[in-house]
Short mmCIF file of C-alpha atoms in Angstrom, two decimals:
data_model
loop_
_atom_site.label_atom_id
_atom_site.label_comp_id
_atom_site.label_asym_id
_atom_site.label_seq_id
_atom_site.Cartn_x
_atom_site.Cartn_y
_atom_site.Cartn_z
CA UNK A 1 100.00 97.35 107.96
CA UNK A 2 101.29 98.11 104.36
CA UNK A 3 101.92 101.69 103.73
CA UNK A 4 101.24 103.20 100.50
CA UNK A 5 102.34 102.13 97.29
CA UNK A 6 102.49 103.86 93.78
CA UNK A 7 103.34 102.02 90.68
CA UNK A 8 105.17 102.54 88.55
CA UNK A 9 108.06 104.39 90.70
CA UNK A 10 109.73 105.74 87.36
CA UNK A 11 108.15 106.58 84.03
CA UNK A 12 110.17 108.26 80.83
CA UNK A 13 107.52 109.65 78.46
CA UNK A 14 107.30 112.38 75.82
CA UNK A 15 105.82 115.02 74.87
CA UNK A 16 101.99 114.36 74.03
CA UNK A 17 101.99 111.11 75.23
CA UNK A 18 99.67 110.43 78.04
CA UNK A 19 100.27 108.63 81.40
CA UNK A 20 98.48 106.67 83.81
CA UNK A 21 99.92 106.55 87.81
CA UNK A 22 98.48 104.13 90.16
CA UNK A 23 97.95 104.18 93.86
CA UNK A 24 97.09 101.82 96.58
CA UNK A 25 96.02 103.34 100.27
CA UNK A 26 96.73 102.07 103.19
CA UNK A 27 94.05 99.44 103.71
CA UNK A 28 91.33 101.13 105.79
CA UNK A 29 91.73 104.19 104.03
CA UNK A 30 89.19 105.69 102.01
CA UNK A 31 90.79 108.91 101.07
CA UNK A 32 93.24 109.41 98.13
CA UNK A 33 94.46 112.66 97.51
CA UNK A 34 97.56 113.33 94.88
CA UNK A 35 100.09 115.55 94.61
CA UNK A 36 102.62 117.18 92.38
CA UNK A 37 105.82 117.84 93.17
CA UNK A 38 108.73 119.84 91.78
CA UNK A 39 112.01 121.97 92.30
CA UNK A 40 109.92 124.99 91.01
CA UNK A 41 106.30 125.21 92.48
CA UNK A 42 107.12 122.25 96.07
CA UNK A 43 104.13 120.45 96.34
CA UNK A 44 100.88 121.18 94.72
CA UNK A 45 96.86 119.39 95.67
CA UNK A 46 95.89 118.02 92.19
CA UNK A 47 92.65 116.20 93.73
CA UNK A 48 91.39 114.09 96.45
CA UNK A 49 89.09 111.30 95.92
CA UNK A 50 86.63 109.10 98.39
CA UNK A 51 84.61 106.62 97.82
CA UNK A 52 84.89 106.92 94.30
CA UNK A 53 84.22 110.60 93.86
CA UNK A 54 86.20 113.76 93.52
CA UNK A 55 85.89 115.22 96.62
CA UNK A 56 88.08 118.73 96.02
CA UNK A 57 90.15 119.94 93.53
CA UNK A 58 93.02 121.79 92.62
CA UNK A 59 94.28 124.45 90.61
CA UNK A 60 95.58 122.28 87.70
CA UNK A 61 94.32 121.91 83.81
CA UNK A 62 91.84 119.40 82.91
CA UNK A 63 94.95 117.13 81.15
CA UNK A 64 94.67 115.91 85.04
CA UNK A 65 92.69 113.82 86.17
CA UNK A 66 91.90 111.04 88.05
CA UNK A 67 89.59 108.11 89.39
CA UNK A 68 88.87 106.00 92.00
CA UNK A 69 87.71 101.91 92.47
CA UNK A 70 85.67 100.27 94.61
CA UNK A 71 88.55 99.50 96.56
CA UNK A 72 89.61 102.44 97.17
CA UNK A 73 92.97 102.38 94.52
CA UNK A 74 92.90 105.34 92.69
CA UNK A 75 94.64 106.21 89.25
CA UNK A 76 95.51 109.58 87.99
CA UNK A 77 95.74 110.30 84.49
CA UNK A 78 97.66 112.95 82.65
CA UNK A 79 96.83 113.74 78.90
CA UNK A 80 98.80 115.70 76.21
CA UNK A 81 102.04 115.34 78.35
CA UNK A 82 104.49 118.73 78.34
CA UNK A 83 107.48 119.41 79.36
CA UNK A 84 106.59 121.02 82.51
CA UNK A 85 104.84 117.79 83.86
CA UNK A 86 108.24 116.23 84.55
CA UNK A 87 107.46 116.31 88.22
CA UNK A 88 107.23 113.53 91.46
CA UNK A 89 103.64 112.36 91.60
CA UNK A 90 102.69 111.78 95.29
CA UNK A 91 99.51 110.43 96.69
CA UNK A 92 98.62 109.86 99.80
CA UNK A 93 96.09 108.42 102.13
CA UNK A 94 93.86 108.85 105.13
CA UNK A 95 90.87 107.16 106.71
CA UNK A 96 88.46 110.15 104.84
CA UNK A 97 86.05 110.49 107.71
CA UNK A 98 87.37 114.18 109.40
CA UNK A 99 88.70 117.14 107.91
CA UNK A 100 91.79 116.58 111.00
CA UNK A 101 93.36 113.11 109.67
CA UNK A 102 96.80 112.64 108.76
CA UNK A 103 97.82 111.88 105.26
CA UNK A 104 100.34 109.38 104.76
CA UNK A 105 102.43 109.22 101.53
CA UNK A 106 103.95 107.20 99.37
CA UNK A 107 107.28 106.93 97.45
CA UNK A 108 106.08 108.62 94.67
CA UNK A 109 105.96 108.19 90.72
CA UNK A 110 108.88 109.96 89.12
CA UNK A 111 107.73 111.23 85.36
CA UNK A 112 110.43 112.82 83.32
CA UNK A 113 108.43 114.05 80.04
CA UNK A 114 111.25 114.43 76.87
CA UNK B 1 103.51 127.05 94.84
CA UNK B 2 106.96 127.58 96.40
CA UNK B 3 110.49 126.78 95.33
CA UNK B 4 112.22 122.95 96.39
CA UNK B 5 114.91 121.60 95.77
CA UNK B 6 117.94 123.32 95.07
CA UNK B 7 117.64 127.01 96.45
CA UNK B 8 115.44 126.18 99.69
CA UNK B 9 116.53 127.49 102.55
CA UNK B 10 118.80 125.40 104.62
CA UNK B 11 119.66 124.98 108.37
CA UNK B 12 123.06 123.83 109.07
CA UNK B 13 123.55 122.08 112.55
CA UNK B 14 125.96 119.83 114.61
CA UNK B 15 125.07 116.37 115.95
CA UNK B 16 123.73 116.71 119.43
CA UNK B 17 122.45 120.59 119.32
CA UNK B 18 118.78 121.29 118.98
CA UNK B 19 117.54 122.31 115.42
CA UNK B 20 114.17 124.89 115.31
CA UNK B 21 113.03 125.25 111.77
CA UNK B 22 110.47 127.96 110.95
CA UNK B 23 106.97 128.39 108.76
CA UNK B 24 104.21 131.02 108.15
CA UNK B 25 101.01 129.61 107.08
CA UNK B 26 98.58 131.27 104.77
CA UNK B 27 95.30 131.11 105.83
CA UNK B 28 93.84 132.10 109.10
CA UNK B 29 91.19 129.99 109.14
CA UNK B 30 92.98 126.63 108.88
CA UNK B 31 93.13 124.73 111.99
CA UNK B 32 95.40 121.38 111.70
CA UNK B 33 98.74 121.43 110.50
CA UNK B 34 101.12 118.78 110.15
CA UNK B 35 105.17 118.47 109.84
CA UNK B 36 106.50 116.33 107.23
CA UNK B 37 110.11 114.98 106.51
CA UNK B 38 111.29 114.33 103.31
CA UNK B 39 114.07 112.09 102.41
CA UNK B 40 116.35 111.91 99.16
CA UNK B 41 114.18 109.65 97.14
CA UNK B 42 111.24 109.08 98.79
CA UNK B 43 107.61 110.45 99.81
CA UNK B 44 107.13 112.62 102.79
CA UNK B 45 106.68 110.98 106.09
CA UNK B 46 104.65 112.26 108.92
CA UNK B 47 106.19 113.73 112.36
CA UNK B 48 104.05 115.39 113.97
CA UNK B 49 100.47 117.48 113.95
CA UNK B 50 98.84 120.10 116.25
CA UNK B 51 95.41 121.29 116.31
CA UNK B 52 94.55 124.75 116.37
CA UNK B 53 93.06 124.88 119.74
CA UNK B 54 96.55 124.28 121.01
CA UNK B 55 99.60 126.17 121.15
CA UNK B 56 102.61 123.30 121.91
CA UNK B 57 102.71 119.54 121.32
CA UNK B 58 105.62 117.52 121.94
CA UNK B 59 106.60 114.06 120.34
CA UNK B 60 109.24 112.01 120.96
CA UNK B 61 112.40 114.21 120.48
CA UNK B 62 110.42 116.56 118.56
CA UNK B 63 108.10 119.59 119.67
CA UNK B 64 105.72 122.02 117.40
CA UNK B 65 104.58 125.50 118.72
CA UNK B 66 101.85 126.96 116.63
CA UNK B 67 100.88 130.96 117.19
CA UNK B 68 98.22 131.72 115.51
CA UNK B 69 98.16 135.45 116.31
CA UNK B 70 101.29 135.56 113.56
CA UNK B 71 100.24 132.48 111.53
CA UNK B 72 103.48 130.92 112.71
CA UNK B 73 104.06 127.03 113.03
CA UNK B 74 107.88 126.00 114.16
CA UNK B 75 109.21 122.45 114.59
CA UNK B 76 111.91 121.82 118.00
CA UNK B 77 114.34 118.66 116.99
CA UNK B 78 115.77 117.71 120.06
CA UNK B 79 119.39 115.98 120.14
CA UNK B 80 119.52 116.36 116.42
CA UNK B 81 121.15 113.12 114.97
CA UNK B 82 122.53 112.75 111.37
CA UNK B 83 119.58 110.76 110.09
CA UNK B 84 117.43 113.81 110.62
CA UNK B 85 118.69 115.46 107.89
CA UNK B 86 115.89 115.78 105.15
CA UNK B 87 113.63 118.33 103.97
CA UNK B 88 110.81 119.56 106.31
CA UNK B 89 107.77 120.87 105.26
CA UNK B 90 104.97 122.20 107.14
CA UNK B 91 101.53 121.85 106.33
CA UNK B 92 98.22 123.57 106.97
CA UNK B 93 94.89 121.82 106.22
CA UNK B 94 93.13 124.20 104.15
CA UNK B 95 88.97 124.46 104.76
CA UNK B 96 87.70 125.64 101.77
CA UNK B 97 86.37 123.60 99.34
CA UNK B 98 86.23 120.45 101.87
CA UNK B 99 88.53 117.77 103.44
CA UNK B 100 92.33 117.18 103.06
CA UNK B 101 93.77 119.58 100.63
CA UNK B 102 97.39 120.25 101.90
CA UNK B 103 98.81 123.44 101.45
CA UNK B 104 102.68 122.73 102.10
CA UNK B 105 105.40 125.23 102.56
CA UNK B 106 107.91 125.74 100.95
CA UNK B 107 110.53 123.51 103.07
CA UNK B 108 113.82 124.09 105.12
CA UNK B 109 116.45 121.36 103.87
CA UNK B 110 118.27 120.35 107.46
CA UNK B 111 122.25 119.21 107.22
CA UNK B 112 123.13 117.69 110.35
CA UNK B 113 127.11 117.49 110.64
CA UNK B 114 129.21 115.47 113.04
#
């Protein structure tokens, strides 16, 4: 079975630009959830989506945000890039059904925001 | 968040000993927590998870021992081999607010020497 894949793996934007991130679950899996990650602050929930819906949140600004297909790919979106988003993206995946599921990860988006 | 990358803790170890690395969790209530390895470069990978109505599971070269009465989660490498040097993280699943939100920790980088 594939594992989870993220496109595009690097990204070089600037400041104010926006960004889109893409992810693709394991097939099966219902349950996105997305992650930031950086030398400062480790790893950080930004939101978890299933079956097309936001499902929980975290504690980041609305410039984040995301959506889900039918197919269960989700997208994330950042707006109004700064500095401080230069981060790893991560999302992950898991069947959505139990609050007790592993998540699997991908590789991750790297962003570097100039 | 917590600090990774270049000031986390680290756990210096020689091929063939046994490596224990260490977390406190946060919230009493949560009751699944999984260990994650990190390599340079890539997403983290999933080693092993416990439940919270046990105290010890053991994988294959790998055990975790969870106390709850100190909110204390370590992970047991057996035979540690060079390839096992990564970042761990732990994990706890936190409740509130619904399914899979991660809370991770801040990581223990492991350097395995020959």
């Amino acid at each position: 079975k594939a594992g989870v894949t993220q496109t595009p793996r690097y990204l070089i934007k600037t400041r104010g630009q926006q960004v889109t991130l893409s992810c693709s679950p394991i097939s099966g899996h219902r349950s996105v959830s997305w992650y930031q990650q950086t030398p400062g602050q480790g790893l950080q929930f930004l939101f978890e989506y299933f079956s097309e819906t936001q499902r929980n949140k975290g504690n980041f600004p609305g410039r984040f945000s995301g959506r889900q297909f039918s197919n269960s790919r989700s997208e994330m979106n950042v707006s109004t890039l700064e500095l401080g988003d230069s981060a790893l993206y991560l999302c992950a995946s898991s069947l959505g059904l139990a609050d007790e599921e592993t998540q699997y990860f991908g590789p991750g988006t790297r962003l570097l925001v100039l | 968040g917590e600090s990774v990358g270049l000031h986390l803790p680290t756990l210096s170890v020689q091929e063939g000993d046994n490596s224990i690395i260490n977390c406190a969790y946060s919230n009493s209530a949560s009751d699944y927590f999984i260990w994650y390895k990190q390599e340079s470069g890539k997403g983290p990978q999933f080693i092993i998870d416990i439940r919270s109505n046990m105290d010890k599971r053991q994988g294959q070269r790998v055990t975790v021992l969870l106390n709850k009465t100190v909110k204390h989660l370590s992970l047991q490498i057996a035979a540690t081999q060079p390839g096992d040097s990564a970042v761990y993280f732990c994990a706890e699943n936190a409740l509130s607010g619904g399914y899979n939100k991660l809370i991770f920790g801040a990581g223990t980088r492991l350097a395995v020497h020959p």
